[in-house]
Amino acid sequence: MSNPAIPAASVRRANITSKRRRVSWQTAGPVALGTLGILLFLAIWQAASMLELVNPTHLPPPTVVFERFALNFAYAEFWVAVGNTMKAWLLGVVISTVLGIIAGIIIGSSNVLVKATHSTVEFFRPIPAVALIPIAALLFGPRIGTELMIIIYACFWVVLIQVFYGISDLDKVAVDTARTLRMNFMQRVRYLVFPTLLPFLMTGLRLSATIALILAISVELIVGTPGLGQEVAFAQINGSAPAIYALIITSGLLGIGINMIMRFIERKTLFWHESVRGGISL
């Protein structure tokens, strides 16, 4: 029972204040904890380097690394390398997404094609894309074609499988209604398949964007195609540990930026979907 000595208005104000504090912590709490974790990691890194727990030649302190990281912004070669990596990333994501959507809709809309291609898909899908780097290098050499082959191969299957999931999630009543209305193939895709498919497609696109960046830098590092990976290889050859770590940080920040952009696009595209309205990411 509530205490009659305490006014009801005071109780309501206290409840409202408590709710506001919880909402504020839910919003700012993860950011604060994440920032604290980063600062703690940097402090441990600095101490390990200064106390020479690890050879400073191999693990320079973060103050030196971030100094080199800032200096990179003044070099034209750095921006050219970033541009080359992002060019391969963008082309790979776009091409693999288009191919994955087209193939997924065509195959997924036919039970005969699904059964006919099942064994082929299950054979090629588990093959690691990095295992094909030697083949791609032989075919294209140290050029962007090598990166595109690896990126497209890896991301195509991600998009294709998500399209399959989306088509399999079609409402049976809606499918029967479309047949009753005698919709043609393009009408079914536009009004029935695509709205159901879109949440699955956005998930596949977000995953593909991250995978594409990892593979682009990996190919550049191994094969020597122009980009951030090639710059890391050059820094390793020159024995410049600060440059290596600075480029690694750059790659990580690019990955974070890409993920944030893809999540933003996902929220704006799926504003009508329950996963976004409920604040749950697919």
Coordinates of C-alpha atoms in Angstrom, one line a residue:
M1 CA 0.0 0.0 0.0
S2 CA 1.1 3.6 -0.7
N3 CA 2.0 5.8 2.2
P4 CA -0.9 8.3 2.6
A5 CA 1.6 10.9 3.9
I6 CA 3.2 11.1 0.5
P7 CA 1.2 13.1 -2.1
A8 CA 0.3 11.2 -5.2
A9 CA 1.8 13.9 -7.4
S10 CA 5.2 13.4 -5.7
V11 CA 5.0 9.7 -6.4
R12 CA 4.2 10.3 -10.1
R13 CA 7.1 12.8 -10.4
A14 CA 9.4 10.3 -8.8
N15 CA 8.3 7.5 -11.2
I16 CA 8.7 9.8 -14.2
T17 CA 12.2 10.8 -13.0
S18 CA 13.1 7.2 -12.5
K19 CA 11.9 6.3 -16.0
R20 CA 13.8 9.2 -17.6
R21 CA 17.0 8.0 -15.8
R22 CA 16.6 4.5 -17.1
V23 CA 16.0 5.7 -20.7
S24 CA 19.0 8.0 -20.4
W25 CA 21.2 5.2 -19.2
Q26 CA 19.9 2.9 -21.9
T27 CA 20.9 5.5 -24.5
A28 CA 24.2 6.8 -23.0
G29 CA 25.2 3.7 -21.1
P30 CA 26.6 1.6 -24.0
V31 CA 28.5 4.6 -25.3
A32 CA 30.0 5.3 -22.0
L33 CA 31.0 1.7 -21.3
G34 CA 32.4 1.4 -24.9
T35 CA 34.5 4.6 -24.4
L36 CA 35.7 3.3 -21.1
G37 CA 36.7 0.0 -22.6
I38 CA 38.7 1.7 -25.4
L39 CA 40.5 4.0 -22.9
L40 CA 41.4 1.0 -20.7
F41 CA 42.7 -0.8 -23.7
L42 CA 44.9 2.1 -24.7
A43 CA 46.2 2.5 -21.2
I44 CA 47.2 -1.1 -21.0
W45 CA 48.8 -0.8 -24.5
Q46 CA 50.8 2.3 -23.4
A47 CA 51.9 0.6 -20.2
A48 CA 53.0 -2.6 -22.0
S49 CA 55.1 -0.6 -24.4
M50 CA 56.6 1.8 -21.9
L51 CA 57.5 -1.0 -19.5
E52 CA 58.9 -3.0 -22.4
L53 CA 56.7 -6.0 -21.6
V54 CA 56.7 -6.3 -25.4
N55 CA 59.5 -5.0 -27.5
P56 CA 58.6 -1.4 -28.4
T57 CA 60.0 -2.0 -31.9
H58 CA 57.2 -4.5 -32.5
L59 CA 54.6 -2.8 -30.3
P60 CA 55.1 1.0 -30.4
P61 CA 53.1 3.0 -27.8
P62 CA 49.7 4.3 -29.0
T63 CA 50.9 7.9 -28.8
V64 CA 53.4 7.1 -31.6
V65 CA 50.9 5.1 -33.6
F66 CA 48.2 7.8 -33.4
E67 CA 50.8 10.5 -34.4
R68 CA 51.5 8.5 -37.5
F69 CA 47.8 7.9 -38.0
A70 CA 47.2 11.7 -38.0
L71 CA 50.2 12.3 -40.4
N72 CA 48.8 9.9 -42.9
F73 CA 46.0 12.4 -43.6
A74 CA 48.5 14.8 -45.1
Y75 CA 49.8 12.2 -47.7
A76 CA 48.2 11.9 -51.1
E77 CA 49.3 8.3 -51.3
F78 CA 47.2 7.5 -48.3
W79 CA 44.0 8.9 -49.8
V80 CA 44.7 7.1 -53.1
A81 CA 45.1 3.8 -51.2
V82 CA 41.8 4.4 -49.3
G83 CA 40.1 5.3 -52.6
N84 CA 41.4 2.1 -54.3
T85 CA 40.1 0.0 -51.4
M86 CA 36.7 1.6 -51.3
K87 CA 36.4 1.4 -55.1
A88 CA 36.9 -2.4 -55.0
W89 CA 34.6 -2.6 -52.0
L90 CA 31.8 -0.7 -53.6
L91 CA 31.9 -2.4 -57.0
G92 CA 32.1 -5.8 -55.3
V93 CA 29.1 -5.2 -53.1
V94 CA 27.0 -3.7 -55.9
I95 CA 27.7 -6.5 -58.4
S96 CA 27.3 -9.3 -55.9
T97 CA 24.0 -7.8 -54.6
V98 CA 22.5 -7.5 -58.1
L99 CA 23.6 -11.0 -59.1
G100 CA 22.4 -12.4 -55.8
I101 CA 19.0 -10.8 -56.0
I102 CA 18.4 -11.8 -59.7
A103 CA 19.6 -15.4 -59.2
G104 CA 17.8 -15.7 -55.9
I105 CA 14.4 -14.5 -57.2
I106 CA 14.6 -16.6 -60.3
I107 CA 15.7 -19.8 -58.6
G108 CA 13.7 -19.3 -55.4
S109 CA 10.4 -18.7 -57.3
S110 CA 10.6 -22.2 -58.9
N111 CA 10.6 -25.4 -56.9
V112 CA 12.1 -27.2 -59.8
L113 CA 15.1 -24.8 -60.0
V114 CA 15.5 -24.9 -56.2
K115 CA 15.8 -28.7 -56.2
A116 CA 18.0 -28.7 -59.4
T117 CA 20.5 -26.2 -57.9
H118 CA 20.5 -27.3 -54.3
S119 CA 23.5 -29.6 -54.5
T120 CA 25.5 -27.0 -56.5
V121 CA 24.8 -24.2 -54.0
E122 CA 25.6 -26.4 -51.1
F123 CA 28.9 -27.4 -52.7
F124 CA 30.2 -24.0 -53.7
R125 CA 28.8 -22.0 -50.7
P126 CA 31.2 -23.4 -48.0
I127 CA 34.3 -22.9 -50.1
P128 CA 36.3 -20.1 -48.4
A129 CA 36.8 -17.1 -50.7
V130 CA 40.4 -16.7 -49.5
A131 CA 41.2 -20.2 -50.9
L132 CA 40.5 -18.7 -54.4
I133 CA 43.0 -15.9 -54.1
P134 CA 45.8 -17.8 -55.9
I135 CA 43.4 -18.6 -58.8
A136 CA 42.2 -15.0 -59.0
A137 CA 45.8 -13.8 -58.9
L138 CA 46.7 -16.1 -61.8
L139 CA 43.7 -14.9 -63.8
F140 CA 43.9 -11.1 -63.2
G141 CA 47.3 -10.4 -61.6
P142 CA 47.7 -7.6 -59.1
R143 CA 44.7 -5.7 -60.4
I144 CA 41.2 -4.8 -59.2
G145 CA 39.8 -7.8 -61.0
T146 CA 41.4 -10.1 -58.4
E147 CA 39.6 -8.2 -55.6
L148 CA 36.3 -8.2 -57.4
M149 CA 36.4 -11.9 -58.1
I150 CA 37.0 -12.7 -54.4
I151 CA 34.5 -10.2 -53.1
I152 CA 31.8 -11.1 -55.6
Y153 CA 32.2 -14.8 -54.9
A154 CA 31.9 -14.4 -51.1
C155 CA 29.1 -11.9 -51.0
F156 CA 27.0 -13.5 -53.8
W157 CA 26.3 -16.5 -51.6
V158 CA 25.4 -14.3 -48.6
V159 CA 22.8 -12.4 -50.6
L160 CA 21.6 -15.5 -52.4
I161 CA 20.8 -17.3 -49.2
Q162 CA 19.1 -14.3 -47.7
V163 CA 16.9 -14.1 -50.8
F164 CA 16.1 -17.8 -50.4
Y165 CA 15.1 -17.2 -46.8
G166 CA 12.9 -14.2 -47.8
I167 CA 11.1 -16.1 -50.5
S168 CA 10.5 -19.1 -48.2
D169 CA 8.9 -16.7 -45.7
L170 CA 6.2 -15.7 -48.2
D171 CA 2.7 -15.9 -46.8
K172 CA 0.8 -18.7 -48.4
V173 CA -2.5 -16.8 -48.3
A174 CA -0.9 -13.9 -50.1
V175 CA 0.6 -16.3 -52.7
D176 CA -2.8 -17.8 -53.3
T177 CA -4.4 -14.3 -53.6
A178 CA -1.8 -13.4 -56.2
R179 CA -2.7 -16.5 -58.2
T180 CA -6.4 -15.7 -57.9
L181 CA -5.7 -12.2 -59.2
R182 CA -3.7 -13.7 -62.0
M183 CA -0.6 -11.5 -61.4
N184 CA 2.2 -12.0 -63.8
F185 CA 5.8 -12.8 -62.6
M186 CA 6.9 -9.1 -62.4
Q187 CA 3.8 -8.1 -60.5
R188 CA 4.3 -10.9 -58.0
V189 CA 7.9 -9.8 -57.5
R190 CA 6.9 -6.2 -57.0
Y191 CA 3.9 -6.5 -54.8
L192 CA 4.5 -9.8 -53.0
V193 CA 8.0 -11.0 -53.1
F194 CA 10.0 -7.8 -52.7
P195 CA 8.2 -6.4 -49.6
T196 CA 8.7 -9.8 -47.8
L197 CA 12.2 -10.2 -49.1
L198 CA 13.5 -6.7 -48.2
P199 CA 14.2 -7.3 -44.4
F200 CA 16.2 -10.4 -45.3
L201 CA 18.0 -8.6 -48.2
M202 CA 19.0 -5.7 -46.0
T203 CA 20.5 -8.1 -43.5
G204 CA 22.5 -9.8 -46.3
L205 CA 23.6 -6.5 -47.7
R206 CA 24.9 -5.4 -44.2
L207 CA 26.8 -8.6 -43.8
S208 CA 28.2 -8.4 -47.4
A209 CA 29.4 -4.9 -46.8
T210 CA 31.6 -6.0 -43.9
I211 CA 32.8 -9.2 -45.6
A212 CA 33.7 -7.2 -48.8
L213 CA 36.0 -4.8 -46.9
I214 CA 37.8 -7.6 -45.1
L215 CA 38.4 -9.5 -48.4
A216 CA 39.4 -6.3 -50.3
I217 CA 42.2 -5.5 -47.8
S218 CA 43.2 -9.2 -47.5
V219 CA 43.6 -9.5 -51.3
E220 CA 45.6 -6.2 -51.4
L221 CA 47.9 -7.5 -48.6
I222 CA 48.5 -11.0 -50.2
V223 CA 48.4 -10.2 -53.9
G224 CA 49.6 -6.6 -53.9
T225 CA 46.7 -4.9 -55.6
P226 CA 46.7 -1.1 -54.9
G227 CA 44.9 -0.2 -51.6
L228 CA 45.3 -0.2 -47.9
G229 CA 46.4 -3.8 -47.8
Q230 CA 49.3 -3.0 -50.1
E231 CA 50.3 -0.1 -47.9
V232 CA 50.4 -2.4 -44.9
A233 CA 52.7 -4.8 -46.9
F234 CA 55.0 -1.9 -47.8
A235 CA 55.1 -0.8 -44.2
Q236 CA 56.1 -4.3 -43.2
I237 CA 58.8 -4.5 -45.7
N238 CA 60.2 -1.1 -44.5
G239 CA 60.0 -2.3 -40.9
S240 CA 57.7 0.6 -39.9
A241 CA 55.6 -0.8 -37.0
P242 CA 53.8 2.6 -36.4
A243 CA 52.8 2.7 -40.0
I244 CA 51.4 -0.8 -39.9
Y245 CA 49.3 -0.1 -36.8
A246 CA 48.1 3.2 -38.1
L247 CA 46.9 1.5 -41.3
I248 CA 45.2 -1.3 -39.3
I249 CA 43.4 1.4 -37.2
T250 CA 42.3 3.1 -40.5
S251 CA 40.9 -0.2 -41.7
G252 CA 39.0 -0.8 -38.5
L253 CA 37.5 2.7 -38.6
L254 CA 36.5 2.2 -42.2
G255 CA 34.7 -1.0 -41.1
I256 CA 32.9 0.8 -38.2
G257 CA 31.9 3.6 -40.6
I258 CA 30.6 1.1 -43.2
N259 CA 28.6 -0.8 -40.5
M260 CA 27.1 2.4 -39.2
I261 CA 26.1 3.6 -42.7
M262 CA 24.5 0.2 -43.5
R263 CA 22.6 0.2 -40.2
F264 CA 21.3 3.7 -41.0
I265 CA 20.2 2.7 -44.4
E266 CA 18.6 -0.4 -43.0
R267 CA 16.6 1.7 -40.4
K268 CA 15.5 4.2 -43.0
T269 CA 14.5 1.4 -45.5
L270 CA 12.7 -0.7 -43.0
F271 CA 11.0 2.0 -41.0
W272 CA 7.7 0.2 -41.5
H273 CA 9.1 -3.2 -40.3
E274 CA 8.5 -4.4 -36.7
S275 CA 12.2 -5.1 -36.2
V276 CA 13.0 -1.4 -36.6
R277 CA 9.9 -0.1 -34.8
G278 CA 10.7 -2.4 -31.9
G279 CA 14.3 -1.3 -31.9
I280 CA 15.6 -4.8 -32.7
S281 CA 18.2 -5.2 -35.4
L282 CA 17.9 -8.1 -37.8

